[in-house]
Short mmCIF file of C-alpha atoms in Angstrom, two decimals:
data_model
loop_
_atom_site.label_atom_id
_atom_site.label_comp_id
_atom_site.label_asym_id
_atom_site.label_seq_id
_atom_site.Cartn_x
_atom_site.Cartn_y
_atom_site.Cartn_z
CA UNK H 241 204.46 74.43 10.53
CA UNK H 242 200.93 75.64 11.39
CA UNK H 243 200.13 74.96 15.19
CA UNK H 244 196.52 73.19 16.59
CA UNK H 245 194.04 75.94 15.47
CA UNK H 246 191.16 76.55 18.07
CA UNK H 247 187.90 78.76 17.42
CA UNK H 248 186.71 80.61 18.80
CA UNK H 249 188.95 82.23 21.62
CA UNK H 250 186.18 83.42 23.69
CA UNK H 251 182.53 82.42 24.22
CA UNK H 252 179.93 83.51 26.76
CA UNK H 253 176.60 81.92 26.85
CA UNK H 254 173.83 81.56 29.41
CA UNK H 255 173.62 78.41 31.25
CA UNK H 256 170.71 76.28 29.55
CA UNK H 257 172.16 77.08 25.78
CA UNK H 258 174.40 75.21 23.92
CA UNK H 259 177.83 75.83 22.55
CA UNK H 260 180.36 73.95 20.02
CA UNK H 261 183.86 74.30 19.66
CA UNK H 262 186.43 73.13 16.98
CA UNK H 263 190.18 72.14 17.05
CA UNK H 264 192.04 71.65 13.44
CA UNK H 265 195.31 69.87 15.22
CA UNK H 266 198.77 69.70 13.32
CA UNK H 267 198.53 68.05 9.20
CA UNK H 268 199.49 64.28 9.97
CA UNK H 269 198.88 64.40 13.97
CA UNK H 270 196.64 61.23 14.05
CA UNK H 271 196.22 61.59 17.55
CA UNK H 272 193.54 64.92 18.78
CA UNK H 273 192.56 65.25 22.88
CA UNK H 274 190.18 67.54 24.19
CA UNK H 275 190.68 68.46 28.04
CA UNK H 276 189.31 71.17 30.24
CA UNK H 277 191.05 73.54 32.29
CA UNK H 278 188.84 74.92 35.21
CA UNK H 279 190.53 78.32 37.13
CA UNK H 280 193.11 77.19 38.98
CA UNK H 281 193.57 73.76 38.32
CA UNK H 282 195.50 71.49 35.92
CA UNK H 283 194.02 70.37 32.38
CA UNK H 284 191.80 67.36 32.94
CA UNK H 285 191.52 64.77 29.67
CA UNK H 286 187.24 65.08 28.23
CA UNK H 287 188.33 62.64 25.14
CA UNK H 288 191.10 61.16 23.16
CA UNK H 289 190.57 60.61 19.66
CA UNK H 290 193.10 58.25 17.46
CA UNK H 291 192.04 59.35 14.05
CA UNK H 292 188.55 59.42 13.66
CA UNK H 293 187.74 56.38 16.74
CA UNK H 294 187.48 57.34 20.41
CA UNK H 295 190.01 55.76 22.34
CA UNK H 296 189.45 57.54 25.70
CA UNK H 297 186.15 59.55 26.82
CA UNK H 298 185.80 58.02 30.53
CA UNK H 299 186.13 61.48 31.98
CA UNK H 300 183.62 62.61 29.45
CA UNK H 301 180.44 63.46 31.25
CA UNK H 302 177.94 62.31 27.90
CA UNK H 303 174.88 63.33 29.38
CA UNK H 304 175.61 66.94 28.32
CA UNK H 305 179.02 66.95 26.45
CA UNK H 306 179.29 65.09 22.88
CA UNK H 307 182.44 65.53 20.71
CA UNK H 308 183.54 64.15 16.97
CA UNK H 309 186.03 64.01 14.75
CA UNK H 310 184.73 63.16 11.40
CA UNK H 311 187.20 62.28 8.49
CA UNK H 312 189.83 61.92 11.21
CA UNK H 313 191.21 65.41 10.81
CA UNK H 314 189.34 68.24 12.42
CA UNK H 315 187.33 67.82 15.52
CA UNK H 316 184.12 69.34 17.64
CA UNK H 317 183.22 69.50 20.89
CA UNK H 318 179.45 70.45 21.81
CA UNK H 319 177.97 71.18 25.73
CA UNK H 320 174.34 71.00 25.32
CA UNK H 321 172.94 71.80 27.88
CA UNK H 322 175.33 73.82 29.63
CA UNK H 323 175.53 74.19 33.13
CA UNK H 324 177.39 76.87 35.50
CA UNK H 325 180.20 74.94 36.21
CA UNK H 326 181.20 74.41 32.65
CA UNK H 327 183.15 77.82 32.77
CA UNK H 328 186.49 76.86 32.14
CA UNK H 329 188.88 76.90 28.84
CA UNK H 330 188.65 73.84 26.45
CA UNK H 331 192.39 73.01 25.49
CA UNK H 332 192.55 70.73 22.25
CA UNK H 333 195.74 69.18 21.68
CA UNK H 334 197.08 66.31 19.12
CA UNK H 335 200.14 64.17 18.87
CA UNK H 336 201.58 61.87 16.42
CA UNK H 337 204.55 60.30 14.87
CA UNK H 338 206.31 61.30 11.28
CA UNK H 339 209.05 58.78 10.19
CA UNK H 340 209.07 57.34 13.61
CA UNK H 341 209.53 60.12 15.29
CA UNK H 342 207.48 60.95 18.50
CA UNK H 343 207.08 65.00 18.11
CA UNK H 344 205.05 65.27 20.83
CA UNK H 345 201.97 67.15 21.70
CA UNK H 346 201.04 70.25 20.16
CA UNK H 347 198.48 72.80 22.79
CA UNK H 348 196.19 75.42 20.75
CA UNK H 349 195.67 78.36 22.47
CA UNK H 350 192.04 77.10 23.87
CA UNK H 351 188.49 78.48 24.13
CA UNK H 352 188.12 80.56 27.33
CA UNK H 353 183.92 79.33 28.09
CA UNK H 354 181.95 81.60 30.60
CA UNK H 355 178.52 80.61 31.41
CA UNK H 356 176.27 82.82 33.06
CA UNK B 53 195.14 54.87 39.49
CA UNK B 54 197.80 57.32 37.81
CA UNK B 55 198.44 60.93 39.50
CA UNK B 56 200.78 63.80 39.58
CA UNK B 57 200.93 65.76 42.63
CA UNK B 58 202.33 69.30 43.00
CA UNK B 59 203.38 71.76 45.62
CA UNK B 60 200.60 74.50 45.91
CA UNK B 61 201.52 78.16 45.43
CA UNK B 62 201.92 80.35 44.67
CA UNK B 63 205.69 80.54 44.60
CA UNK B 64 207.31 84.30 45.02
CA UNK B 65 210.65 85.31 44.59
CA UNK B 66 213.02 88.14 44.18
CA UNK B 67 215.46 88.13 40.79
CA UNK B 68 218.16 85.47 41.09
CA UNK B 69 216.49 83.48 43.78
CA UNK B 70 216.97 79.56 43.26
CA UNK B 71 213.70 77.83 42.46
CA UNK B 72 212.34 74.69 43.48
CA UNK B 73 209.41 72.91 42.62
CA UNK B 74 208.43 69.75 44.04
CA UNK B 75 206.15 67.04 41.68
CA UNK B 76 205.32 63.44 42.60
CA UNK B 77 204.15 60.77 40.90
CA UNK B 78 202.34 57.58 41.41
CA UNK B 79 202.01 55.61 38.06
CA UNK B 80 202.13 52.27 37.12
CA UNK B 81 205.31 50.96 34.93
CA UNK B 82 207.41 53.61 33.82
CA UNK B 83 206.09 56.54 32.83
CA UNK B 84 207.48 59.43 31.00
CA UNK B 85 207.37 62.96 32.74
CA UNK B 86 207.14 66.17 31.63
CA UNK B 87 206.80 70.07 32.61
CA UNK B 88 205.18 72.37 30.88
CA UNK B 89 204.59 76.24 31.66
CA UNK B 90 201.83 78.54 30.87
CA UNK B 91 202.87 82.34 30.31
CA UNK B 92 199.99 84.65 30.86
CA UNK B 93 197.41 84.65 28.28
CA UNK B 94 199.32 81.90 26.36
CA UNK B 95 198.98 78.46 25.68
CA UNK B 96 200.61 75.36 27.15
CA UNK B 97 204.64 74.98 26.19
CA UNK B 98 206.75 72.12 26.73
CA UNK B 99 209.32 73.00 29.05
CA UNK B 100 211.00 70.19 29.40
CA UNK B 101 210.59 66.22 29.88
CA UNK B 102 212.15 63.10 31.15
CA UNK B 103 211.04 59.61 29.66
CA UNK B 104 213.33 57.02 31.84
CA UNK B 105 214.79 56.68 35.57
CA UNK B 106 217.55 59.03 36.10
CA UNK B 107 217.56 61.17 33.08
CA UNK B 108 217.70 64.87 33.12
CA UNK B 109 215.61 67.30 31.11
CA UNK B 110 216.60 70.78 30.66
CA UNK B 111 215.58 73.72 28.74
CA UNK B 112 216.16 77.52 29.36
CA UNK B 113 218.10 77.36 32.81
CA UNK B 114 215.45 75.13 34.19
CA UNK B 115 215.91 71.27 34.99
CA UNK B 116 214.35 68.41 36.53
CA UNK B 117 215.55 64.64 37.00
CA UNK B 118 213.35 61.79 37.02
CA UNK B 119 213.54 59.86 40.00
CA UNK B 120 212.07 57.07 40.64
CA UNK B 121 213.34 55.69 43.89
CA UNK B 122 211.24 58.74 45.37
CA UNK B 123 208.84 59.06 42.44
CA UNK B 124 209.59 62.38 41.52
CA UNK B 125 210.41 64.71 39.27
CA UNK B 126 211.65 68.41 40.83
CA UNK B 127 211.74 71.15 38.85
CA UNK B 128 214.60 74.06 39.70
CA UNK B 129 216.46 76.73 38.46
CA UNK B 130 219.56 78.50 39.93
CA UNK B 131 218.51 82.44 39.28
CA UNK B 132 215.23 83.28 37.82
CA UNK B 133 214.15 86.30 35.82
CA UNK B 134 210.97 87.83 35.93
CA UNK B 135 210.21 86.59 32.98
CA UNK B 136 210.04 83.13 34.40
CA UNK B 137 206.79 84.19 36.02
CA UNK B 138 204.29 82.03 34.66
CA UNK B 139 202.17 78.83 36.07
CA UNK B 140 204.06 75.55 35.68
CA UNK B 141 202.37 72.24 35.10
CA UNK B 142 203.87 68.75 35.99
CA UNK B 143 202.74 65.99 34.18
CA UNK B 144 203.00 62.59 33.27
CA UNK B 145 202.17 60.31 30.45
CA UNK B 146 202.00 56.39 31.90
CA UNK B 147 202.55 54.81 28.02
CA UNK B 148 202.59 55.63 24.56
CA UNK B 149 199.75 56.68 22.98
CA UNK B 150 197.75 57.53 26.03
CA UNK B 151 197.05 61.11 27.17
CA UNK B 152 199.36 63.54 29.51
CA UNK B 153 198.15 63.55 33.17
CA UNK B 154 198.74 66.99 34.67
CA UNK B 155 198.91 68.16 38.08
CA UNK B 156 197.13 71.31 39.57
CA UNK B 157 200.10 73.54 38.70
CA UNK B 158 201.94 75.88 40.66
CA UNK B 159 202.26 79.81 39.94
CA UNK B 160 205.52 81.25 40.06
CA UNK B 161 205.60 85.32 40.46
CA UNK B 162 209.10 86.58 40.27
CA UNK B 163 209.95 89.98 40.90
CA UNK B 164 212.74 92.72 40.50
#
């Protein structure tokens, strides 16, 4: 089975500019989060999707950060503008149930972000 | 509001040492609680997990009981390797459905 898919690994931008990233979670996982992971510290939940509504984006900061997941399959997540302390990788994850069975979540591998 | 707290590190050992890791929890209800460890330049991997009071996860030598007189969830191993050394991530998820709360993870750096 095909794990979450994240693109791309690395991205370096200026701080001002704006950057997207996208997350293709596991076939059937209805369930897709987005959290950051500063240096140093544990992941920290941005959103939580549950197919294609939002059921979680408190930690979200929406002046600057916007995500979607359209059809209820793959997801974006866009920093616009992007500020210094954005650095940090983006860790998509998703979870779900097949034949009532809780498998879990799934990590990708994550988008390492520097902006300078 | 729900948190995981974890001992800060980094944690270094010779070969064989016994490992301990201390995690506590304040959640409301019962949560389910989990460790996960992050191998350089990977991604996150489910170590292990707990998802009621006094049951035991264990995976690859390591194991951790959830306890919830003292609201924690320990994570230890009897002899590790080197190739144990990796950063290791409590974390708890307060009901179904919602998202896993981590703590600020601990780095383990074992060596021969």
């Amino acid at each position: 089975e095909a794990g979450v898919a994240q693109s791309p690994r690395y991205k370096i931008i200026e701080k001002r500019q704006s950057v997207a990233f996208w997350c293709n979670p596991i076939s059937g996982h209805a369930t897709l989060y987005w959290y950051q992971q500063i240096l140093g510290q544990g992941p920290k939940l941005l959103i939580q999707f549950q197919n294609n509504g939002v059921v979680d984006d408190s930690q979200l900061p929406k002046d600057r950060f916007s995500a979607e997941r359209l059809k209820g399959v793959d997801s974006t997540l866009k920093i616009q503008p992007a500020k210094l302390e954005d650095s940090a990788v983006y860790l998509c994850a998703s979870s779900g149930l097949k034949q009532g069975r809780d498998y879990g979540y799934t990590f990708g591998s994550g988008t390492r972000l520097t902006v300078v | 509001g729900n948190s995981v707290t974890q001992m800060e590190g980094p944690v270094t050992l010779s070969e064989e040492a016994f490992l301990t890791i201390n995690c506590t929890y304040t959640a409301t209800g019962y949560p389910s609680l989990f460790w996960y460890v992050q191998y350089p330049g990977e991604g996150l991997q489910l170590l292990l997990k707990a998802t009621k009071a006094d049951d035991k996860g264990s995976n690859k030598g390591f194991e951790a009981t959830y306890r919830k007189e003292t609201t924690s969830f320990h994570l230890e191993k009897g002899s590790v390797q080197v190739s144990d050394s990796a950063v290791y991530f409590c974390a708890l998820r307060y009901q179904a459905g919602t998202a896993l709360i981590f703590g600020k993870g601990t780095t383990l750096s074992v060596s021969s």
